[in-house]
Coordinates of C-alpha atoms in Angstrom, one line a residue:
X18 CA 0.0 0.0 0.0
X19 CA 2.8 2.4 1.1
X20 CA 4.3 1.7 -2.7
X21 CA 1.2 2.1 -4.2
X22 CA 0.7 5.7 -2.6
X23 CA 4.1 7.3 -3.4
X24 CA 3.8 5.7 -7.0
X25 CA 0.4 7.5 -7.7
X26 CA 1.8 10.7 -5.7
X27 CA 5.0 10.9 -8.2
X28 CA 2.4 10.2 -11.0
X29 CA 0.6 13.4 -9.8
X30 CA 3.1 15.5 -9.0
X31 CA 4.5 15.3 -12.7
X32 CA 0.8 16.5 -13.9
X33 CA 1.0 19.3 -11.6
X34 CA 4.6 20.2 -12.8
X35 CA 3.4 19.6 -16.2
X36 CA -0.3 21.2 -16.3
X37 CA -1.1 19.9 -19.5
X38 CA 0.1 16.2 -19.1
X39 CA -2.7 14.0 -17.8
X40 CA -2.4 10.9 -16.1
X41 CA -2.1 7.6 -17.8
X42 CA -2.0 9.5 -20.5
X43 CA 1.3 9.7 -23.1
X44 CA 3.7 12.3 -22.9
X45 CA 3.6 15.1 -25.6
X46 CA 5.2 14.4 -28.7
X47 CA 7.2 17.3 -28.8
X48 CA 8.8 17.2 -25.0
X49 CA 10.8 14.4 -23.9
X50 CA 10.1 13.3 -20.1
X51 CA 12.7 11.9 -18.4
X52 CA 12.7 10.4 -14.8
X53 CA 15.9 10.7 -12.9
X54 CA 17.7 11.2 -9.6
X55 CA 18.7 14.5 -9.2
X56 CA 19.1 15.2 -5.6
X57 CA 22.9 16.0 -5.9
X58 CA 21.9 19.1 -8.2
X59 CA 23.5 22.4 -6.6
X60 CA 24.7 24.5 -9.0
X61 CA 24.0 25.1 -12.6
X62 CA 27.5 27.3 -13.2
X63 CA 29.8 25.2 -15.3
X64 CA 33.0 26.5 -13.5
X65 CA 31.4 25.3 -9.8
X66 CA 29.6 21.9 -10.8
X67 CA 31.2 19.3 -9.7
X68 CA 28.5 16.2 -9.6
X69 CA 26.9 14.2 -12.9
X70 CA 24.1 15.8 -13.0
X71 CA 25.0 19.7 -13.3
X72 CA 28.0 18.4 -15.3
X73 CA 25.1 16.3 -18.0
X74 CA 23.4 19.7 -17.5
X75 CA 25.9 22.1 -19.0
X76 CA 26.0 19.3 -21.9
X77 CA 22.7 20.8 -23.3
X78 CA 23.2 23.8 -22.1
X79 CA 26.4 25.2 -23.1
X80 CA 28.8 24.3 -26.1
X81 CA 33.2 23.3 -25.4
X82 CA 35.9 24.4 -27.8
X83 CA 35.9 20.3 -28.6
X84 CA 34.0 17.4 -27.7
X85 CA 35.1 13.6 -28.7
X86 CA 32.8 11.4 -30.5
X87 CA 30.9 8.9 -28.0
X88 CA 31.2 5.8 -29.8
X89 CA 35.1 6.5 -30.3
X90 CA 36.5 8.3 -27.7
X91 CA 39.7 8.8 -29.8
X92 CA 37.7 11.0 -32.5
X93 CA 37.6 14.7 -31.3
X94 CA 35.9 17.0 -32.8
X95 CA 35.5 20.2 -33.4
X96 CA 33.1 22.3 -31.3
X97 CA 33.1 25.7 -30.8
X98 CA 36.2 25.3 -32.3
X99 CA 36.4 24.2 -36.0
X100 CA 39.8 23.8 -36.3
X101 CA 43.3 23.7 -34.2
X102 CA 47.3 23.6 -34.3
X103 CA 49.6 23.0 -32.0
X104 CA 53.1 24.8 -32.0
X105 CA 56.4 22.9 -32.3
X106 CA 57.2 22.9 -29.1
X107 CA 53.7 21.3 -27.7
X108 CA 53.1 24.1 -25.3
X109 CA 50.4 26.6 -27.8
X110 CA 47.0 25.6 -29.0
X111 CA 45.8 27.8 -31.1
X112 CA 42.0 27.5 -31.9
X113 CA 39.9 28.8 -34.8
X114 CA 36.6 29.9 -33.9
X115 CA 33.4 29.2 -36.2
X116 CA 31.8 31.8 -37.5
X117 CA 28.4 32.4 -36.9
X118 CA 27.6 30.9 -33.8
X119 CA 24.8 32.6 -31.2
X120 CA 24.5 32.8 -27.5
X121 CA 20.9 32.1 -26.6
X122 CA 20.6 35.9 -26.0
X123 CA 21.7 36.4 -29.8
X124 CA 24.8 37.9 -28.8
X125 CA 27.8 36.3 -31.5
X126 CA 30.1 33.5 -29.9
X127 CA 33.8 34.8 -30.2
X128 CA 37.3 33.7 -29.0
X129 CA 36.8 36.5 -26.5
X130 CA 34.0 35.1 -25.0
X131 CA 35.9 31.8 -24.9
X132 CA 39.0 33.0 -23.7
X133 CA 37.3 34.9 -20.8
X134 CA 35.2 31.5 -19.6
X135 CA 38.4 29.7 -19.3
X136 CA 39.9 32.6 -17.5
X137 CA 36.5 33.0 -15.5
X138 CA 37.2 28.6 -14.1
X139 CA 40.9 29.0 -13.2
X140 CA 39.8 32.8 -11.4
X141 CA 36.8 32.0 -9.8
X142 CA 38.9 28.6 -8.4
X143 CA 36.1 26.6 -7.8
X144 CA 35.7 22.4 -7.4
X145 CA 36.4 21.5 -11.2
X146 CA 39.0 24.5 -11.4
X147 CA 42.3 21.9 -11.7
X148 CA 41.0 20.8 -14.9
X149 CA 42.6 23.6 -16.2
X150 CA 44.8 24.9 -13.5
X151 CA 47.0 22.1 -13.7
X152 CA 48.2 23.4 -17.1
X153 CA 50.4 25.9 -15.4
X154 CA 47.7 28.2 -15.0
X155 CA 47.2 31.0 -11.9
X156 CA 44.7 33.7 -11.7
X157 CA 47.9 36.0 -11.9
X158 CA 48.9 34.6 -14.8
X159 CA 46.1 33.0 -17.1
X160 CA 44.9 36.1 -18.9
X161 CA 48.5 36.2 -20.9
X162 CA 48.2 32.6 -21.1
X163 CA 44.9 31.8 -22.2
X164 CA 43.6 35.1 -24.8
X165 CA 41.8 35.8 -28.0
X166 CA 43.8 37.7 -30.6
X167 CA 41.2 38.5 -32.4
X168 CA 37.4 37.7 -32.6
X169 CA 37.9 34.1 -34.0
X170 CA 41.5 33.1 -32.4
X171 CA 42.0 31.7 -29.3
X172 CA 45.2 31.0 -28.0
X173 CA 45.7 28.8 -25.0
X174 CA 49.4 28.4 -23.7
X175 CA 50.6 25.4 -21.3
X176 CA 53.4 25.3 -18.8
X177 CA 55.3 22.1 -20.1
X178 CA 54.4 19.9 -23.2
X179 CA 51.6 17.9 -22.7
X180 CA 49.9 15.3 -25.5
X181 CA 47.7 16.9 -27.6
X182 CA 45.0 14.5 -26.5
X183 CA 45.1 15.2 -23.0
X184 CA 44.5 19.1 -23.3
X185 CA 42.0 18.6 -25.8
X186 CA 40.3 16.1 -23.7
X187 CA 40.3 19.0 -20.6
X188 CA 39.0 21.4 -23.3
X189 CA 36.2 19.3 -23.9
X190 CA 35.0 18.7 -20.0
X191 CA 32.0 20.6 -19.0
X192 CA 34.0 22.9 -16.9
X193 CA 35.7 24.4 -20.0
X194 CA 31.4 25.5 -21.5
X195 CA 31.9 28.6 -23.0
X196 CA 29.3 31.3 -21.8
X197 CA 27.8 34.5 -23.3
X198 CA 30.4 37.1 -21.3
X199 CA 28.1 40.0 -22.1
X200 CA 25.1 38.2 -20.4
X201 CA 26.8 36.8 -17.1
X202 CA 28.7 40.2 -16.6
X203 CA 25.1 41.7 -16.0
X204 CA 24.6 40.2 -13.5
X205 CA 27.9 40.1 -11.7
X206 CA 27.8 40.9 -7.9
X207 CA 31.1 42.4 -5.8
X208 CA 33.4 40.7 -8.4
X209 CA 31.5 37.4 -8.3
X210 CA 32.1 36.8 -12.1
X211 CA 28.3 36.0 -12.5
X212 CA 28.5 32.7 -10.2
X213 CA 26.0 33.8 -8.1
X214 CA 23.4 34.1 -10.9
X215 CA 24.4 31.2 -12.9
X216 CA 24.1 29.1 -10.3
X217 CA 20.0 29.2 -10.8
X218 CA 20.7 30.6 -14.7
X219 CA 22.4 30.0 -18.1
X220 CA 24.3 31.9 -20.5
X221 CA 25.0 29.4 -23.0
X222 CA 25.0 28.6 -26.9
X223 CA 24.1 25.1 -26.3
X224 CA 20.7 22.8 -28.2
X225 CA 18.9 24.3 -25.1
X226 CA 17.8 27.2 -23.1
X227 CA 17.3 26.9 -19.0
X228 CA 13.1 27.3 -18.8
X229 CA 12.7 26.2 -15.1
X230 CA 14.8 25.0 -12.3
X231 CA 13.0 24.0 -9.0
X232 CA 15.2 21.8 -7.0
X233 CA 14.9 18.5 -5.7
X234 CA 12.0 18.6 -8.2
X235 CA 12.0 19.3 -12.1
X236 CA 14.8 21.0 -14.4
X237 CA 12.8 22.0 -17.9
X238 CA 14.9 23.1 -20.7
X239 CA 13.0 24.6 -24.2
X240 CA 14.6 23.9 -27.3
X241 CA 17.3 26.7 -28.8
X242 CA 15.8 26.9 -32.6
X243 CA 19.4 29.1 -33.4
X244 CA 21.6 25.7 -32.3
X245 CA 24.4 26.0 -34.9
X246 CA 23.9 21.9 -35.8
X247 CA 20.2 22.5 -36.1
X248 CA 17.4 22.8 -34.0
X249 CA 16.7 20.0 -31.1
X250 CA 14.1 17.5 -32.1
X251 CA 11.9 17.7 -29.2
X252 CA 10.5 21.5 -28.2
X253 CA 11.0 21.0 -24.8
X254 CA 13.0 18.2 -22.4
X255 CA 11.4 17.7 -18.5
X256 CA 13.8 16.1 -16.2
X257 CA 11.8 14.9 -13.1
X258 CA 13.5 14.1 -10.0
X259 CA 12.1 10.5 -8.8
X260 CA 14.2 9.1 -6.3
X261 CA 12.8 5.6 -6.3
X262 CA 13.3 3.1 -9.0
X263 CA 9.2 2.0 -8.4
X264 CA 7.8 5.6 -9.3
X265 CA 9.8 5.9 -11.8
X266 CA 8.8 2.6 -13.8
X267 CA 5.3 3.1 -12.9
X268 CA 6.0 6.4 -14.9
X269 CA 7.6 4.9 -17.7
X270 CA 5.0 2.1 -18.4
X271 CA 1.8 4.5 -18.0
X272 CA 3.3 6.8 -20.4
X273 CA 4.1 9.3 -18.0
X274 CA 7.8 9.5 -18.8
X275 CA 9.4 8.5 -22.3
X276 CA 12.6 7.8 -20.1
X277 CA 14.1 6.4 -17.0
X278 CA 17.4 5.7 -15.6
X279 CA 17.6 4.7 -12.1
X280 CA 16.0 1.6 -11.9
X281 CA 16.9 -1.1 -9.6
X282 CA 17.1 -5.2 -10.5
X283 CA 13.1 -6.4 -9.6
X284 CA 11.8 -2.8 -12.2
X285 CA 14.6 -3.7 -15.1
X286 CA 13.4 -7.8 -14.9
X287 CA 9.7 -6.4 -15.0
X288 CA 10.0 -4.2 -17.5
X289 CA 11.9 -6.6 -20.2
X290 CA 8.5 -8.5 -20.5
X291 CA 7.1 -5.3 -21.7
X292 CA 7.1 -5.0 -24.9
X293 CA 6.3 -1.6 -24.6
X294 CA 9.6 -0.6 -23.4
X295 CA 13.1 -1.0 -24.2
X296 CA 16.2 -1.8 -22.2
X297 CA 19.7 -0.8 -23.0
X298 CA 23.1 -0.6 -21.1
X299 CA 26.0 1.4 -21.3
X300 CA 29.1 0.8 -20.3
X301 CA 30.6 3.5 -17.7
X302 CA 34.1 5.0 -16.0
X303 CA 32.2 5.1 -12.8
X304 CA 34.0 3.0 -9.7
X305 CA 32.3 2.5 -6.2
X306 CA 34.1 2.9 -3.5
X307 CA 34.5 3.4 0.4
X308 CA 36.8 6.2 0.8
X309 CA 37.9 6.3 5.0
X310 CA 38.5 9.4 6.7
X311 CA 42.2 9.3 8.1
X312 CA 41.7 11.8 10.6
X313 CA 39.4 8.8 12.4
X314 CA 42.0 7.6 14.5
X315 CA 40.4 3.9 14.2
X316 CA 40.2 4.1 10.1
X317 CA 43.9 5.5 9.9
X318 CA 45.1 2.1 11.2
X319 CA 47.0 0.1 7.7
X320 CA 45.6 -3.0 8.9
X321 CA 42.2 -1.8 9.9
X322 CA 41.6 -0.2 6.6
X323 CA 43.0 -3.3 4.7
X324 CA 40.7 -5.8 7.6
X325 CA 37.7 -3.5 5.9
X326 CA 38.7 -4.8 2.3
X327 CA 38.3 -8.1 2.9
X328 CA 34.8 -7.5 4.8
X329 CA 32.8 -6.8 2.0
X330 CA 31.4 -9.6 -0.3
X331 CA 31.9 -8.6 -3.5
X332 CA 30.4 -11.6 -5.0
X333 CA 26.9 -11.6 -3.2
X334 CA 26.6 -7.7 -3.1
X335 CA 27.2 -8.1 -7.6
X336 CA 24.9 -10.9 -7.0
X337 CA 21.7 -10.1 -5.3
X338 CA 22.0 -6.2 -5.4
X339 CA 23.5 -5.2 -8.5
X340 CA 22.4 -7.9 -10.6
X341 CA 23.7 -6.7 -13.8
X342 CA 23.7 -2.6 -13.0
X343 CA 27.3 -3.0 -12.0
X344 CA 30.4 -5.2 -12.2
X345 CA 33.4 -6.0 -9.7
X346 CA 36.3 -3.8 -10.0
X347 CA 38.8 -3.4 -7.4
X348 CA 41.4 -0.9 -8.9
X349 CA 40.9 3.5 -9.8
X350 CA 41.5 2.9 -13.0
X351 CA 38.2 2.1 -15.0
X352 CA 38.3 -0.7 -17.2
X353 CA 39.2 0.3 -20.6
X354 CA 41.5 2.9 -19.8
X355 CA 45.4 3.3 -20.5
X356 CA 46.8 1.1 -17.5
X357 CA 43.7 -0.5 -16.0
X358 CA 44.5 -3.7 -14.4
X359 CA 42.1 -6.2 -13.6
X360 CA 43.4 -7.3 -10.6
X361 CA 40.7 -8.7 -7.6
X362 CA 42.9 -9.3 -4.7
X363 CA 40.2 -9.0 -2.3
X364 CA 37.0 -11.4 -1.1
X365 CA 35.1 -12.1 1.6
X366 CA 37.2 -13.3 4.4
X367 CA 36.2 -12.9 8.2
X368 CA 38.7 -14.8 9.9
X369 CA 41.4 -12.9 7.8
X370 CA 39.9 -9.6 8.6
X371 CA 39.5 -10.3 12.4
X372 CA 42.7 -11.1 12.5
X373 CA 44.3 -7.9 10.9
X374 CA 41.7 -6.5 13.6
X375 CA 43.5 -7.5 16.3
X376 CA 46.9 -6.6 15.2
X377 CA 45.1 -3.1 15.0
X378 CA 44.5 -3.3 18.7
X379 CA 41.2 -3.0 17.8
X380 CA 40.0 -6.9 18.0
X381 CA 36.8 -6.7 19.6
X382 CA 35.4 -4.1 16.9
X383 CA 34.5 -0.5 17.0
X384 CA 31.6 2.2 15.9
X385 CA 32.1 3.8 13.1
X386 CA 29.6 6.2 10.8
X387 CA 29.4 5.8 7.2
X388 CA 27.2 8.8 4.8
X389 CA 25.1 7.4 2.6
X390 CA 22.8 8.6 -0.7
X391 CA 19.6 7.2 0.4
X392 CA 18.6 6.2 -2.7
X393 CA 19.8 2.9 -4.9
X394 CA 22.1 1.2 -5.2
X395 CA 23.9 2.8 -2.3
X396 CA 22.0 2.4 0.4
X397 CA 21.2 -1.1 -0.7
X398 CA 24.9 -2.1 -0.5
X399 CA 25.3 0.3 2.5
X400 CA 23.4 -2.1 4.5
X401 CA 24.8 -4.9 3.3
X402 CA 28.2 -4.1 4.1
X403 CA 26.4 -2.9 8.0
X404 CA 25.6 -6.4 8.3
X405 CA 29.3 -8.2 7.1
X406 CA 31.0 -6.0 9.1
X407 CA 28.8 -6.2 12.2
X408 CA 30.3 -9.9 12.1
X409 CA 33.6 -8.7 13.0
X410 CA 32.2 -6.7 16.2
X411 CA 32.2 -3.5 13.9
X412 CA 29.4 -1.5 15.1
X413 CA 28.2 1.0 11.8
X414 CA 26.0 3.8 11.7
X415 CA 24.6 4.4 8.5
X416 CA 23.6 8.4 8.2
X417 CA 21.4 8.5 4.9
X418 CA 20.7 11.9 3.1
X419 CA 20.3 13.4 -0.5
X420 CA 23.6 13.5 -2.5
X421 CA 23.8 17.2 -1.6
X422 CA 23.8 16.0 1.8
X423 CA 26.3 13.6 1.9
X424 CA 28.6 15.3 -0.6
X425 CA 28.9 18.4 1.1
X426 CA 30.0 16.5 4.1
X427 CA 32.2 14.5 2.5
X428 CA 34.4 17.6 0.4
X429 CA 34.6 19.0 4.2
X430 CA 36.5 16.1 5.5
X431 CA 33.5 15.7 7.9
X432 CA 32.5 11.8 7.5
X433 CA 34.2 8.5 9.2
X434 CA 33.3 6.7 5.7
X435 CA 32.0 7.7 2.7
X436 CA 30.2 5.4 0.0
X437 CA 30.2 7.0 -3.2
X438 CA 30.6 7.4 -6.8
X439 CA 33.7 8.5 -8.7
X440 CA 33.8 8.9 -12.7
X441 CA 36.9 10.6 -14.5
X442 CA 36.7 14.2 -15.3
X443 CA 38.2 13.3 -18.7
X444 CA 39.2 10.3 -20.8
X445 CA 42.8 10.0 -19.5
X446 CA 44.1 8.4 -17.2
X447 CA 45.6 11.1 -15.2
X448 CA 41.9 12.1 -14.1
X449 CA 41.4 9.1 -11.9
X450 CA 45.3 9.1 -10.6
X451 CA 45.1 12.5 -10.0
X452 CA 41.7 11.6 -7.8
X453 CA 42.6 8.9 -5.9
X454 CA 46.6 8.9 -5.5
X455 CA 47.3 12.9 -5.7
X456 CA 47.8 14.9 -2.6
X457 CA 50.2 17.8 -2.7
X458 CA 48.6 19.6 0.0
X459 CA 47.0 17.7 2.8
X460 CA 46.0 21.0 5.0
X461 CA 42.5 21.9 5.4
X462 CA 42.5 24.8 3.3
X463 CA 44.5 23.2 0.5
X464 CA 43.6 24.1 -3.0
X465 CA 43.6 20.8 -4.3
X466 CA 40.2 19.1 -2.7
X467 CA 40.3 15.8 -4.7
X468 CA 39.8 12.3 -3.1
X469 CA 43.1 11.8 -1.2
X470 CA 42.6 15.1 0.3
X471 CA 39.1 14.4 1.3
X472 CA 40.0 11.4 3.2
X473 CA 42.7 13.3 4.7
X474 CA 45.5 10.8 3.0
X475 CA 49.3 12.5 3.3
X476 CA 51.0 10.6 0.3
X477 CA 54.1 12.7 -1.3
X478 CA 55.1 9.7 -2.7
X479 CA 52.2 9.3 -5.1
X480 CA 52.0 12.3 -5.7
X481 CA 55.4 12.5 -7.3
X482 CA 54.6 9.4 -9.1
X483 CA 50.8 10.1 -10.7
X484 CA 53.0 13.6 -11.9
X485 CA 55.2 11.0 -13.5
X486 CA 53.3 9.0 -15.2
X487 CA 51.5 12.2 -16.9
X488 CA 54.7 13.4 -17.8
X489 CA 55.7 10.3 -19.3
X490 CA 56.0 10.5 -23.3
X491 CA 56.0 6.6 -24.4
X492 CA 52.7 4.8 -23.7
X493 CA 53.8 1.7 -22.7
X494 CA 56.0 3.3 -20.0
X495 CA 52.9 5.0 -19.0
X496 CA 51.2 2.5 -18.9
X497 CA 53.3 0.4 -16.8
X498 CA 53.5 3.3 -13.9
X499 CA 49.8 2.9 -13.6
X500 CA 49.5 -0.5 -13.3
X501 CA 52.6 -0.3 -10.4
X502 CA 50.6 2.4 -8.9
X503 CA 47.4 0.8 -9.0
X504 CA 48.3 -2.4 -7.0
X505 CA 50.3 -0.6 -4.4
X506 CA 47.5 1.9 -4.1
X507 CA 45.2 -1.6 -4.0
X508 CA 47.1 -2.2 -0.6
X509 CA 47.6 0.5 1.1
X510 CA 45.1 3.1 0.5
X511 CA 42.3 4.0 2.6
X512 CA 39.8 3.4 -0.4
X513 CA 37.8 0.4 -0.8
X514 CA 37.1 0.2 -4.5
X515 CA 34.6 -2.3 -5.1
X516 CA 32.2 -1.7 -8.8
X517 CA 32.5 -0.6 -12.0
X518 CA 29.0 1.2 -13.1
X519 CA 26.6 0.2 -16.2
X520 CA 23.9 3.2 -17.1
X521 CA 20.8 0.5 -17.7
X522 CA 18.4 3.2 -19.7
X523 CA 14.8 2.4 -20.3
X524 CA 12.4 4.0 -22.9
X525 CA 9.3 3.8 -24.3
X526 CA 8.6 2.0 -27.6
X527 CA 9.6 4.3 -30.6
X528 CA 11.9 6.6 -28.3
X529 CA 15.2 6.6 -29.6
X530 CA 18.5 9.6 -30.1
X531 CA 18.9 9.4 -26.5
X532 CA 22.8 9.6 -26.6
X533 CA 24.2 8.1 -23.2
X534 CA 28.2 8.2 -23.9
X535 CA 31.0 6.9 -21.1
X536 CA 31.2 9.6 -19.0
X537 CA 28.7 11.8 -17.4
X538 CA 29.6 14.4 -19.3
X539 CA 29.0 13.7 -22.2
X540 CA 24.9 12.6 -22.1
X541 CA 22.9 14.6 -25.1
X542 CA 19.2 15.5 -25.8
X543 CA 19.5 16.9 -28.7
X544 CA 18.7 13.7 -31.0
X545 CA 15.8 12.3 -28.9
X546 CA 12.7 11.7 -30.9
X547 CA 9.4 9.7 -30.2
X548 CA 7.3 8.4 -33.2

């Protein structure tokens, strides 16, 4: 009954967001529905968001200099940009800007408007800022290094020779979105560069316009007829924020929603006996993982954190929870990337654990709190690991919230343990060695807030070694750094890395130009179209 009741509420709710969209009725045919959790979603400005969703956001909303194609990541194309070069000595990209091009306002695209939103990330110095900081670039120093001589070239300058690949890559994250200069600056408050009004607002050139943005809720976005590739298909895209994987395929098979894509095991085996609907899955770099505060003076024991490793069962959590929506991986490097190992050291072992434990000092258990996104899978596997653990005399708390919640929390260094979700910023694989072994500054008010630093981890070591390997020139070298890295990091980290993430996506019969790519990034509307 109590399923039944929030089904029908979600069911209503969207009418009500909606107005003309009745129930059990289908979805307009020119506005996509699409049911999905967006709890994390805090901030629209492509220079502050650092979670999936305002990241897929900026996607539609704004275009990059470059973007790489989605069924070969090796392919990148030009953007914004329609055309580059790279000086002899590796260090200057120099980018040609297409003619032509609109801001939503009307206002022209130029290099200037470019060159000032990559200024705008490395000034303002916000989460995603390293993406393009770590080129060499200061807030003292990046208007000389990054600058338009003219309305359609952009030059962007490097500290040290990098591969072409990996800057363009950067380039084509969300954080490097070009905005509409002459609209933010409007709205600039005591030298706030517009963040304040972008954070609810957009200034982009992108296949969409921002219509409506009420959190925890609905984010509606009208089509952009002036989209330099050619209007969207669908007038308008509704993203509605259903938690639950019920709602959301009660949605889906009323007609309700054309999409959804947080569904749990029991909704994805219902609906494939619907023949209304159809079921696809996409491979991901998302990872899984524990990470374990260090500043606990229980979790900053080697042994206990290695005893927690061999707590969890991998097998029957990828068995009876994930059932498809996920596979083991036990390393930071995501399967198919330059270096990835597939090395599993770790199982269920209690005896093994207890008696790492006790070496700790710490053999008849202890409490511990661990944050958790109350929403699946993570809670699901939250509890699961509760229960192995409490076998061991290990007493855990689980704190559920919303992703806003528990992320806050966590970039604060305020958790024991935090169960998450971690996907590269960019196809290299610097992005996830930079997250997860990288620490040059371990001090609260560091400037580098990545993973290490979050769970308080002081490792110079690794640091000097993740700078090596993305300094390294012949691939196989590289490649063998990682894998070195990877196992010692395996060891002695403080992360339990457990899954590897699959995007399971569900739609209607006759939906189709949903474009789901590798990262969340790179997620696009602009095909969609219903028959």
């Amino acid at each position: 009954m109590k399923l039944r009741t929030v089904c029908a509420a979600a069911v209503v709710a969207l009418t009500t967001a909606f107005g003309t969209v009745a129930v059990n009725a289908a979805t307009p045919k020119d506005m996509a529905v699409i049911v999905w959790q967006l709890d994390e979603l805090i901030t629209l400005d492509p220079a502050e968001a650092y979670e999936f969703s305002g990241a897929e956001l900026a996607a539609n909303l704004y275009d990059r200099l470059v973007f790489y194609n989605i069924d070969n990541t090796d392919d990148i194309q030009g953007g914004i940009a329609e055309s580059w070069s790279v000086s002899d000595d590796g260090k200057t990209f120099t980018f040609k800007i297409r003619d032509g091009m609109t801001f939503h306002s009307g206002n022209p695209v130029t290099a200037e408007d470019a060159a000032w939103s990559l200024q705008r990330v490395v000034k303002l110095n916000k989460g995603p800022a390293f993406i393009l900081s770590e080129f060499g670039l200061t807030a003292d120093n990046v208007d000389q290094k990054v600058r338009a001589t003219d309305a359609r070239t952009l030059v962007f300058e490097t500290d040290k020779p990098y591969a072409e690949s990996f800057v363009l890559n950067c380039l084509g994250s969300w954080v490097s979105s070009v905005l509409d200069r002459q609209t933010v600056m409007q709205h600039e408050k005591d030298g706030d560069f517009g963040n304040g009004w972008l954070k609810t607002n957009a200034a982009g050139s992108g296949p969409f316009k921002l219509n409506t943005w009420k959190p925890n809720e609905l984010v509606m976005l009208d089509r952009f007829d002036g989209y330099w590739r050619g209007p969207a298909k669908m007038k308008r895209v509704a993203l509605r924020h259903i938690p639950e994987s019920a709602p959301q395929r009660l949605l889906l098979e009323k007609g309700d929603a054309d999409i959804a894509r947080n569904l749990g095991p029991d909704d994805i085996d219902q609906l494939a006996k619907n023949a209304d609907i159809g079921l696809r899955k996409v491979p991901q770099g998302a990872i899984y993982y524990l990470g374990l505060n260090q500043k606990n003076e229980q979790l900053a024991k080697p042994q206990v954190a290695e005893a927690l490793k061999w707590l969890i069962d991998y097998d029957s959590i990828e068995t009876n929870i994930l059932r498809g929506t996920k596979v083991q991986h036990q390393s930071f490097l995501p399967a198919g990337f330059l270096g990835d190992i597939e090395d599993k050291p770790y199982r269920y072992d209690l005896d093994k654990a207890k008696a790492l434990l006790a070496e700790a000092g710490v053999g008849d258990g202890f409490k511990v709190t661990m944050d958790v996104r109350n929403t699946y899978p993570t809670a699901d596997v939250a509890q699961a690991i509760q229960a192995m653990w409490a076998k061991a005399g290990i007493d855990l708390e689980i704190i559920p919230g919303d992703n806003k919640q528990t992320l806050t929390k966590y970039r604060a260094r305020q958790h024991d343990i935090y169960i998450g979700r971690w996907a590269p910023d960019y196809l290299d694989p610097h992005s996830n060695a930079q997250g997860f072994a990288w620490n040059p500054n371990n001090a609260d008010d560091s400037d580098f807030k990545l993973l290490a630093w979050r769970n308080a981890w002081d490792i110079p070591d690794l640091t000097r070694r993740t700078d090596e390997a993305l300094a390294e020139s012949d691939t196989a070298r590289r490649s063998a750094l990682y894998e070195e890295m990877q196992r010692e990091h395996q060891k002695a980290s403080p992360f339990v890395i457990m899954f590897q993430d699959i995007a399971v996506v569900a739609e209607r019969k006759g939906v189709s130009g949903f474009e789901v790519g590798p990262n969340f990034d790179v997620v696009y509307y602009r095909n969609i179209s219903k028959e």
